[in-house]
PDB file of C-alpha atoms in Angstrom:
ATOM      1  CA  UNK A  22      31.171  22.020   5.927  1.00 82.00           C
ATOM      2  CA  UNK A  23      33.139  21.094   2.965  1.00 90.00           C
ATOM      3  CA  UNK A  24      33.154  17.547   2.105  1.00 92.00           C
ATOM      4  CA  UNK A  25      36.599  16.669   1.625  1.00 90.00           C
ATOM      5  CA  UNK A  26      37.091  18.604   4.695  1.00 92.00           C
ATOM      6  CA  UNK A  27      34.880  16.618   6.781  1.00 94.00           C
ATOM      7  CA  UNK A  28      36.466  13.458   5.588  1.00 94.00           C
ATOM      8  CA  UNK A  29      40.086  14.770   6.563  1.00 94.00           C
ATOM      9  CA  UNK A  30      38.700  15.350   9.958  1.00 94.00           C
ATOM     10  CA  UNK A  31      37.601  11.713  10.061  1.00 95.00           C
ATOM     11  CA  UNK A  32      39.605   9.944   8.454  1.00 94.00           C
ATOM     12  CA  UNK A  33      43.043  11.830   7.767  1.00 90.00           C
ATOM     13  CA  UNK A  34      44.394  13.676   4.857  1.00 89.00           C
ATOM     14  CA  UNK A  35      44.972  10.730   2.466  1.00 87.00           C
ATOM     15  CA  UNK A  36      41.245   9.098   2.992  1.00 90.00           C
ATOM     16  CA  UNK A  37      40.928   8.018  -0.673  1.00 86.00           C
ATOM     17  CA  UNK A  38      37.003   9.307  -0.981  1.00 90.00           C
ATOM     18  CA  UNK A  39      36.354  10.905  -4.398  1.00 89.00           C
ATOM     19  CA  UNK A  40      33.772  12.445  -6.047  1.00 91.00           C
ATOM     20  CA  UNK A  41      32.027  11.960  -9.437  1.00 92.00           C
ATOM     21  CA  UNK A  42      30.050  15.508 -10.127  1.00 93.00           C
ATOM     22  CA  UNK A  43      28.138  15.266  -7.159  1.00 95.00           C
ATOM     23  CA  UNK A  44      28.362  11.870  -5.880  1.00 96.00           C
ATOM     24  CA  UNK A  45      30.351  10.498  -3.115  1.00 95.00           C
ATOM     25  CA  UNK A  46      32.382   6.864  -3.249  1.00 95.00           C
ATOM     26  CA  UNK A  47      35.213   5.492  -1.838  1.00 94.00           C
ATOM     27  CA  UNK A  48      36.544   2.533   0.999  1.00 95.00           C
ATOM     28  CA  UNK A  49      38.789   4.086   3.991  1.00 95.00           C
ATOM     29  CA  UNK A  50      40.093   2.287   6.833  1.00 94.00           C
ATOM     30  CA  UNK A  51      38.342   3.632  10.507  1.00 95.00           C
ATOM     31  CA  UNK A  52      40.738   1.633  13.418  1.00 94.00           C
ATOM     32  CA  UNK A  53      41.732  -0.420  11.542  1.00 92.00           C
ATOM     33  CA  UNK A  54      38.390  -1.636  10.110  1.00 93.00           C
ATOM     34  CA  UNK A  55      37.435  -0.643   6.323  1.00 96.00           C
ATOM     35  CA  UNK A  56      34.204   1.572   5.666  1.00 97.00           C
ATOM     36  CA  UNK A  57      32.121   1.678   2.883  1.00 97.00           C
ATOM     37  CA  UNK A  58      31.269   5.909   2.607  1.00 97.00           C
ATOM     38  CA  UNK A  59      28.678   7.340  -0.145  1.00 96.00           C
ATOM     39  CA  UNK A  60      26.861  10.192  -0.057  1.00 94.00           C
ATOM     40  CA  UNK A  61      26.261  13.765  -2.251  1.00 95.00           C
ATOM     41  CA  UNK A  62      27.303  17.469  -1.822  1.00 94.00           C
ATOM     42  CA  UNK A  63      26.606  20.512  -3.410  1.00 94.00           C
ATOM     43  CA  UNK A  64      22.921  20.197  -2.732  1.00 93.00           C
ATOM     44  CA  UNK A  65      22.403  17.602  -4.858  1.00 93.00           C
ATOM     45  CA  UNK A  66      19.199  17.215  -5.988  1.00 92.00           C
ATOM     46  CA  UNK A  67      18.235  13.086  -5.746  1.00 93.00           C
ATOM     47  CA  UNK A  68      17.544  12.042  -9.260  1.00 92.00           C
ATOM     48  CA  UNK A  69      17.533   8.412 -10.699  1.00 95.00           C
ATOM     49  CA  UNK A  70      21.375   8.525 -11.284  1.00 94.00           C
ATOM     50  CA  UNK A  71      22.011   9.673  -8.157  1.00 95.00           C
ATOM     51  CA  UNK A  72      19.606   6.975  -6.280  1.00 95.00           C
ATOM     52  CA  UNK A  73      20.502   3.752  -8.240  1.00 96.00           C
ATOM     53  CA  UNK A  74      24.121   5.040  -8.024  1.00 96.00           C
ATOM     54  CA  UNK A  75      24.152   4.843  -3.981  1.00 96.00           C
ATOM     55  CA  UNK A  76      21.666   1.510  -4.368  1.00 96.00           C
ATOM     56  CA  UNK A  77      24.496   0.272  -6.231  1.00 97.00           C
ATOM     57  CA  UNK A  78      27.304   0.728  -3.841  1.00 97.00           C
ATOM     58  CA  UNK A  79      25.286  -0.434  -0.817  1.00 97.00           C
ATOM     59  CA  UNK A  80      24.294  -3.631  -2.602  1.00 98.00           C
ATOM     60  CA  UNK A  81      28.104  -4.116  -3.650  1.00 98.00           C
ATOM     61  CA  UNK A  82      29.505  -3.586  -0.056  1.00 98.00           C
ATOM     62  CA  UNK A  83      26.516  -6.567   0.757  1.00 98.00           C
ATOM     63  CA  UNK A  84      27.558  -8.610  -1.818  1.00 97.00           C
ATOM     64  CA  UNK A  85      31.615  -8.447  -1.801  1.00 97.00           C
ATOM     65  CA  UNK A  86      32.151  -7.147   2.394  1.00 97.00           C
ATOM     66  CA  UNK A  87      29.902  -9.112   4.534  1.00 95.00           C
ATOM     67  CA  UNK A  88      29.531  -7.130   7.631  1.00 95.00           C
ATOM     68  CA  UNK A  89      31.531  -4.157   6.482  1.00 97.00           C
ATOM     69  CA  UNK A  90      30.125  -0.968   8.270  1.00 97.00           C
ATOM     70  CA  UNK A  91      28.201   1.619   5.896  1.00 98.00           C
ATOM     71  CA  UNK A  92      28.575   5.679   6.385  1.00 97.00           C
ATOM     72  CA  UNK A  93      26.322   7.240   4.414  1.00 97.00           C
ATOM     73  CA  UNK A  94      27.171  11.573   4.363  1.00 96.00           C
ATOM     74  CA  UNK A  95      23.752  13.176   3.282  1.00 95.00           C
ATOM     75  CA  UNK A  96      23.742  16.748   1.387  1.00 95.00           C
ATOM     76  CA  UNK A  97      20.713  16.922  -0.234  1.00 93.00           C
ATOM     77  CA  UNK A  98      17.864  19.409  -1.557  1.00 90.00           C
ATOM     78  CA  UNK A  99      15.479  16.277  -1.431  1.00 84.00           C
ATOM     79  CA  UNK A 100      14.404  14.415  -4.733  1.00 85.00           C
ATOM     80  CA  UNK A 101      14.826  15.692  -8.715  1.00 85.00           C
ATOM     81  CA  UNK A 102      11.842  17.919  -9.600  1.00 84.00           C
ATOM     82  CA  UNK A 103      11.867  17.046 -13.333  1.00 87.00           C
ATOM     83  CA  UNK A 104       9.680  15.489 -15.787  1.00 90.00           C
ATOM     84  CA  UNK A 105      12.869  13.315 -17.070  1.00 91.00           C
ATOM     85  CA  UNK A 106      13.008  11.561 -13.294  1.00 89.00           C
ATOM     86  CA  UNK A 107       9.469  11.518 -13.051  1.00 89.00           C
ATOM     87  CA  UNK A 108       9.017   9.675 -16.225  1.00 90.00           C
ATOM     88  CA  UNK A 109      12.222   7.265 -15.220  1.00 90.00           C
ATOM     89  CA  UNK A 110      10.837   6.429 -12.392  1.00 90.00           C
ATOM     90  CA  UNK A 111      12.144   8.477  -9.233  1.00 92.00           C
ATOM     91  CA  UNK A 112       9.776   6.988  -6.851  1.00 92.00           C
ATOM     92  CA  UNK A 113      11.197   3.574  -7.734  1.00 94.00           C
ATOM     93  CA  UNK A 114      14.559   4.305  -7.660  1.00 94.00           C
ATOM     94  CA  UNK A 115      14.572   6.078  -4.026  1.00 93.00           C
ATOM     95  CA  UNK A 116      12.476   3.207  -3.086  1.00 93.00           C
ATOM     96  CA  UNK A 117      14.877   0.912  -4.718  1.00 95.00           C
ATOM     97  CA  UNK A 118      17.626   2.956  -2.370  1.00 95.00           C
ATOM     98  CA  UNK A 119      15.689   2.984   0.517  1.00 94.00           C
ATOM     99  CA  UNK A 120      15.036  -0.982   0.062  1.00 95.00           C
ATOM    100  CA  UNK A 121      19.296  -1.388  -0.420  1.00 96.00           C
ATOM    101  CA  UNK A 122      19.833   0.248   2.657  1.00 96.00           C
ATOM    102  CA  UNK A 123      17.326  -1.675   4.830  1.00 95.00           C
ATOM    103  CA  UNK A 124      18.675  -4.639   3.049  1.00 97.00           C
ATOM    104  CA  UNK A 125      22.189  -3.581   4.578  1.00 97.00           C
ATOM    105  CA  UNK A 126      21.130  -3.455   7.796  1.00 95.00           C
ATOM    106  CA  UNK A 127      19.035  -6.789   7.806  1.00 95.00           C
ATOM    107  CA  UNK A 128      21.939  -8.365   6.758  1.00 96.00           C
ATOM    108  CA  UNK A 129      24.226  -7.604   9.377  1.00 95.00           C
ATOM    109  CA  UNK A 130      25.703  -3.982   8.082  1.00 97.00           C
ATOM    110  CA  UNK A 131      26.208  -1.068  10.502  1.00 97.00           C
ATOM    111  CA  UNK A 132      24.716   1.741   8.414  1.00 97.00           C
ATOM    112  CA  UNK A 133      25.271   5.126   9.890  1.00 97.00           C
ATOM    113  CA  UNK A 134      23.684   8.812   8.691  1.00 96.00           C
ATOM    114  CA  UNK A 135      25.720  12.254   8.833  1.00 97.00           C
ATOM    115  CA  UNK A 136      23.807  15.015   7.809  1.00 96.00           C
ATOM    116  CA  UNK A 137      26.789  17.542   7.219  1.00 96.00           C
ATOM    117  CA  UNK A 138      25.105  19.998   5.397  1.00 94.00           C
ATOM    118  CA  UNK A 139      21.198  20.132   4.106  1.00 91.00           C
ATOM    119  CA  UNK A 140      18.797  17.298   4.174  1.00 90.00           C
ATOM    120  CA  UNK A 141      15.323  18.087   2.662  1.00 86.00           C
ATOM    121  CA  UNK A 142      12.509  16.014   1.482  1.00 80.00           C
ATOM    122  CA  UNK A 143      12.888  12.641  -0.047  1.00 80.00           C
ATOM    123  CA  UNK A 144      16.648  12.678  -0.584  1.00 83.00           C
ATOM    124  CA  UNK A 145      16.574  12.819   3.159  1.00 88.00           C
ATOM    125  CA  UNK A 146      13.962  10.417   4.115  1.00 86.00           C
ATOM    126  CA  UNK A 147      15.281   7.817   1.938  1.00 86.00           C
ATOM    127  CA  UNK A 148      18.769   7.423   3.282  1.00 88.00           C
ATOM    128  CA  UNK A 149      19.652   9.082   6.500  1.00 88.00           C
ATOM    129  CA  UNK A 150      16.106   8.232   8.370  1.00 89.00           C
ATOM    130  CA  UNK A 151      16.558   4.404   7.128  1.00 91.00           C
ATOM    131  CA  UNK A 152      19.791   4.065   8.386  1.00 95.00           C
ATOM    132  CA  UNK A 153      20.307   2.159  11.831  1.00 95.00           C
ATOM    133  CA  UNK A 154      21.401   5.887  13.295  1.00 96.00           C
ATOM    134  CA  UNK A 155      21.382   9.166  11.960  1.00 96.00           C
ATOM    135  CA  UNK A 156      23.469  12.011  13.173  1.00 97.00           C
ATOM    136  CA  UNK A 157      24.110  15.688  12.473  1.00 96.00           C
ATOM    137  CA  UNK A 158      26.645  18.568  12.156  1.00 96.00           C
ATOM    138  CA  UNK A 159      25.638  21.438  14.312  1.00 94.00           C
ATOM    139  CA  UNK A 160      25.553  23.487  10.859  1.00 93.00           C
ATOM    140  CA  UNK A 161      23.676  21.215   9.210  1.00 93.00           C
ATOM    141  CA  UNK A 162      19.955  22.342   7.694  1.00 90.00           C
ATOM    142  CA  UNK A 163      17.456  19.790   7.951  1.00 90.00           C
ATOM    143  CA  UNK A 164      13.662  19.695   7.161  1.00 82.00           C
ATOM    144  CA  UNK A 165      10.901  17.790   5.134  1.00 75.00           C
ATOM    145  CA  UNK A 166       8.689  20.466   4.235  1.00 78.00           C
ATOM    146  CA  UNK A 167       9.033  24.130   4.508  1.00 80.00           C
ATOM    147  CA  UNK A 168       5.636  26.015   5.748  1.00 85.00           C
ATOM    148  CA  UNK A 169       4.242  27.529   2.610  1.00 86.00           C
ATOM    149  CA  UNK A 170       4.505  24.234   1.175  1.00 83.00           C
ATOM    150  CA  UNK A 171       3.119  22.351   4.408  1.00 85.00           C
ATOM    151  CA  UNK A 172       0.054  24.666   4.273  1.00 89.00           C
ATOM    152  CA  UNK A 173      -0.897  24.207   0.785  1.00 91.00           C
ATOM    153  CA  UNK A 174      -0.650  20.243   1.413  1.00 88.00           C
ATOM    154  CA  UNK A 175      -2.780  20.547   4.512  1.00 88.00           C
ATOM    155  CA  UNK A 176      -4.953  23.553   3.622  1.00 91.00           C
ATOM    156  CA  UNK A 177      -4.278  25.108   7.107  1.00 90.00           C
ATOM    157  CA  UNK A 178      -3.055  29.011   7.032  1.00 92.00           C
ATOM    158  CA  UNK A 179       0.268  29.819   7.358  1.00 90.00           C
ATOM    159  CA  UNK A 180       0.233  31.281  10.465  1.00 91.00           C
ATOM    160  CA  UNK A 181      -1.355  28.558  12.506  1.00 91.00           C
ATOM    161  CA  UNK A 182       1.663  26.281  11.220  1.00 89.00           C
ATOM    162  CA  UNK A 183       4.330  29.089  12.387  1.00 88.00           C
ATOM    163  CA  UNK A 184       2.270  29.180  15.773  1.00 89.00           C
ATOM    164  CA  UNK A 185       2.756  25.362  16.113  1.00 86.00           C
ATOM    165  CA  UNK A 186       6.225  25.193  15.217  1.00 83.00           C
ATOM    166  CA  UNK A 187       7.260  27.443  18.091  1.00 83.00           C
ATOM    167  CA  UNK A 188       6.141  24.949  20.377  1.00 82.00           C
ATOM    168  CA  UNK A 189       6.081  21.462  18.145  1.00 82.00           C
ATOM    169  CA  UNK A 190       9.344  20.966  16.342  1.00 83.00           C
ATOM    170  CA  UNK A 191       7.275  18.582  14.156  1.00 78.00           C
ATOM    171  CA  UNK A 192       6.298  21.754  12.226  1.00 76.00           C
ATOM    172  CA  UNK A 193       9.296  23.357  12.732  1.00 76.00           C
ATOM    173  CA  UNK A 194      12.589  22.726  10.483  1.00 79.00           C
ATOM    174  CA  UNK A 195      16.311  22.683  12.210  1.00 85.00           C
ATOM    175  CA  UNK A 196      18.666  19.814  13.879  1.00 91.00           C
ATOM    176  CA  UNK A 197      17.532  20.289  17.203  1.00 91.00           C
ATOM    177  CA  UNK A 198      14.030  19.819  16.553  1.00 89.00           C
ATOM    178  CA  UNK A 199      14.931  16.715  14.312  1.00 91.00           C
ATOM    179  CA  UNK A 200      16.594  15.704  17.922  1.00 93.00           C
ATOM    180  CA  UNK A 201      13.659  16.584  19.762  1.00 91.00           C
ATOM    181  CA  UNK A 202      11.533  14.317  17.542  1.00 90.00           C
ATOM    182  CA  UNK A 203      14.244  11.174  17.724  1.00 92.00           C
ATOM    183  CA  UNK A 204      15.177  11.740  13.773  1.00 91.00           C
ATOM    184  CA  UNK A 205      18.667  12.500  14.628  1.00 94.00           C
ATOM    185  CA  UNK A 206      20.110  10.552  17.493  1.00 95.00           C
ATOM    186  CA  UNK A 207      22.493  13.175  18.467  1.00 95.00           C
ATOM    187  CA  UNK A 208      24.925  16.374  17.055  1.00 96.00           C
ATOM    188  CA  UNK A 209      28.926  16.085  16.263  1.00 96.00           C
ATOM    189  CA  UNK A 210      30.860  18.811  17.818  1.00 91.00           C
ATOM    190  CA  UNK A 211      34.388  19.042  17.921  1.00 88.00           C
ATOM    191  CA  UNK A 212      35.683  15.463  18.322  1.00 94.00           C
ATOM    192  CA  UNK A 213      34.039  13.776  15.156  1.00 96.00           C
ATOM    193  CA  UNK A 214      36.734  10.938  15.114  1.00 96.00           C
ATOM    194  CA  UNK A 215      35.168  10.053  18.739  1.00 96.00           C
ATOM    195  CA  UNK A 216      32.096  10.515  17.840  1.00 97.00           C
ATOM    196  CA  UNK A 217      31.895   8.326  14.706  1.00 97.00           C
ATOM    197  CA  UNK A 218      33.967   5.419  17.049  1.00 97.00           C
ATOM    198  CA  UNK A 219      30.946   5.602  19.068  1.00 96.00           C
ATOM    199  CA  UNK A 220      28.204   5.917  16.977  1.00 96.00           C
ATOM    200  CA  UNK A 221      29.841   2.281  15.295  1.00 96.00           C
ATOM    201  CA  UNK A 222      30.509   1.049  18.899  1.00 95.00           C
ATOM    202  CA  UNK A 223      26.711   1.522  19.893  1.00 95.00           C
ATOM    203  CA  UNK A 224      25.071   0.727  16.936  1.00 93.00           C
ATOM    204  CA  UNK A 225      21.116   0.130  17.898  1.00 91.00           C
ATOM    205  CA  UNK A 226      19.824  -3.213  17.109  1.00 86.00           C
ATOM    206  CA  UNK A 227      16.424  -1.669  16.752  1.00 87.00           C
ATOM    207  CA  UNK A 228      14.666   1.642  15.679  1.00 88.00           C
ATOM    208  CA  UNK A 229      14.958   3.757  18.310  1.00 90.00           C
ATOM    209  CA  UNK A 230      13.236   6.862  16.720  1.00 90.00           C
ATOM    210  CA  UNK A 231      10.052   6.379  18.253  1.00 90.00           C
ATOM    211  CA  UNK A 232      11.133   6.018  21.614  1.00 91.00           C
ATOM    212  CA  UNK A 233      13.393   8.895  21.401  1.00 93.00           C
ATOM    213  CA  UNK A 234      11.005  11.083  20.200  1.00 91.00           C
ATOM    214  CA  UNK A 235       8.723  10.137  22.965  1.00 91.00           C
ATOM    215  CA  UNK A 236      11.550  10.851  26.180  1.00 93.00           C
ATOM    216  CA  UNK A 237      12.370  13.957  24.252  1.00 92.00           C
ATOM    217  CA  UNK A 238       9.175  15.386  24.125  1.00 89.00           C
ATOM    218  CA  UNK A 239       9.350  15.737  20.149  1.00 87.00           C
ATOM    219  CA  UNK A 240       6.758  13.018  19.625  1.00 87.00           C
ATOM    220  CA  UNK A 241       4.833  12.753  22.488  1.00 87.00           C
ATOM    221  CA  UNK A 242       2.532   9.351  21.094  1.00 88.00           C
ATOM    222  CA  UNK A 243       4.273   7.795  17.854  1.00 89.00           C
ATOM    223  CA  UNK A 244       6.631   5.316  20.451  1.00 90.00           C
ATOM    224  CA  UNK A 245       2.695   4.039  22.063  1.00 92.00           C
ATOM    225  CA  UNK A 246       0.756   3.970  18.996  1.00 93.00           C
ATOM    226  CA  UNK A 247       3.433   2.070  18.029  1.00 89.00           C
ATOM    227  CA  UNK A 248       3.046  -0.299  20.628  1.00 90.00           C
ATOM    228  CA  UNK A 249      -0.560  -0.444  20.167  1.00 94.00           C
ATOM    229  CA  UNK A 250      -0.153  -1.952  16.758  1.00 93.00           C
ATOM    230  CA  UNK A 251       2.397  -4.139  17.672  1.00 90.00           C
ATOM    231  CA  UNK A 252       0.142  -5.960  20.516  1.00 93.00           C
ATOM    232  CA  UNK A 253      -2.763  -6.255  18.675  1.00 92.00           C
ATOM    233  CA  UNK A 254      -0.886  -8.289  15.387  1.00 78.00           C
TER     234      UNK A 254
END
């Protein structure tokens, strides 16, 4: 889905979001209540523009809008694969992103993920998985790591890993197995006015991921390992 077409369905015609190349800003009112809504399109690869850009936003809302809800609308192909980044510093500017959001949620912020069209890698992992809830668009593509690349990191053939992801969606790419493992908390269909009035109305107070995972029978043993580590501190 089209950005500015998602954001009419949300938030009316005349929502006031605009976009820099491919970088998402603007404040629109939701019931009444102003939002603070970043994100990317077009694939955007996450480079160190693009991460302290978002950082800076977040850390704004923080600053000037105690309490003000965050949306955050991910379309990503994951983090900048070039020596430029890499030399800038891309791992400490995602981190430095990552950090703002958590930040924003420590401090009171409702900060909600929408994947509405890709999420890979990095650009994923460091915004939509750190935010209090992340949700989906039933078109949306989402994975970390496809299998060629998954096999040459963990040296196992190919076909073993397409074996396992036919019956563990942690191998396996798509929003329902990112549901399955607790990643996404649910999928938008149809009413995505409702569904964003309820995603802000039941906010979770704590990372639910785990425990998600573990009813849905995505992660079978991260919610009691979890657990484990928590008794024995």
């Amino acid at each position: 889905m089209q950005w500015n077409s998602l954001l009419t369905q949300l938030f009316g015609p005349y929502h006031g979001m605009r976009a820099a190349g491919d970088f998402l800003q603007g404040e629109v009112m939701f019931d009444g209540e102003p939002i603070t809504v970043i994100g990317t399109t077009n694939h955007a690869p996450i480079g160190v523009e693009l991460a302290l850009a978002q950082a800076r936003v977040v850390l704004d809302t923080i600053t000037q809008h105690v309490g003000r809800p965050i949306l955050l609308l991910i379309d990503t192909q994951g983090q900048q694969l070039r020596r430029r980044d890499e030399l800038l510093g891309i791992n400490r500017a995602m981190a430095h992103l990552g950090a703002a959001i958590d930040l924003a949620r420590r401090r009171g912020h409702r900060v909600i993920g929408l994947v509405y069209d890709q999420a890979l890698s990095g650009g994923f992992i460091t915004s939509g998985l750190i935010a209090d809830a992340c949700y989906a668009l039933p078109e949306a593509e989402i994975r970390v790591m496809r299998i060629p690349a998954m096999a040459r990191v963990t040296k196992l053939p190919e076909e073993k890993l397409q074996l396992l992801s036919q019956s563990n969606p942690v191998f396996a790419p798509g929003v329902q197995n990112y549901v399955a493992m607790g990643g996404v908390r649910s999928v938008w269909q149809d009413d995505l006015k409702g569904a964003l009035r309820d995603a802000l109305a039941h906010t979770p107070n704590e990372d639910l991921r785990a425990r998600d995972g573990a009813e849905r029978g995505g992660r079978r043993l991260a919610a009691a390992v979890v657990q484990r580590v928590l008794d024995a501190t």
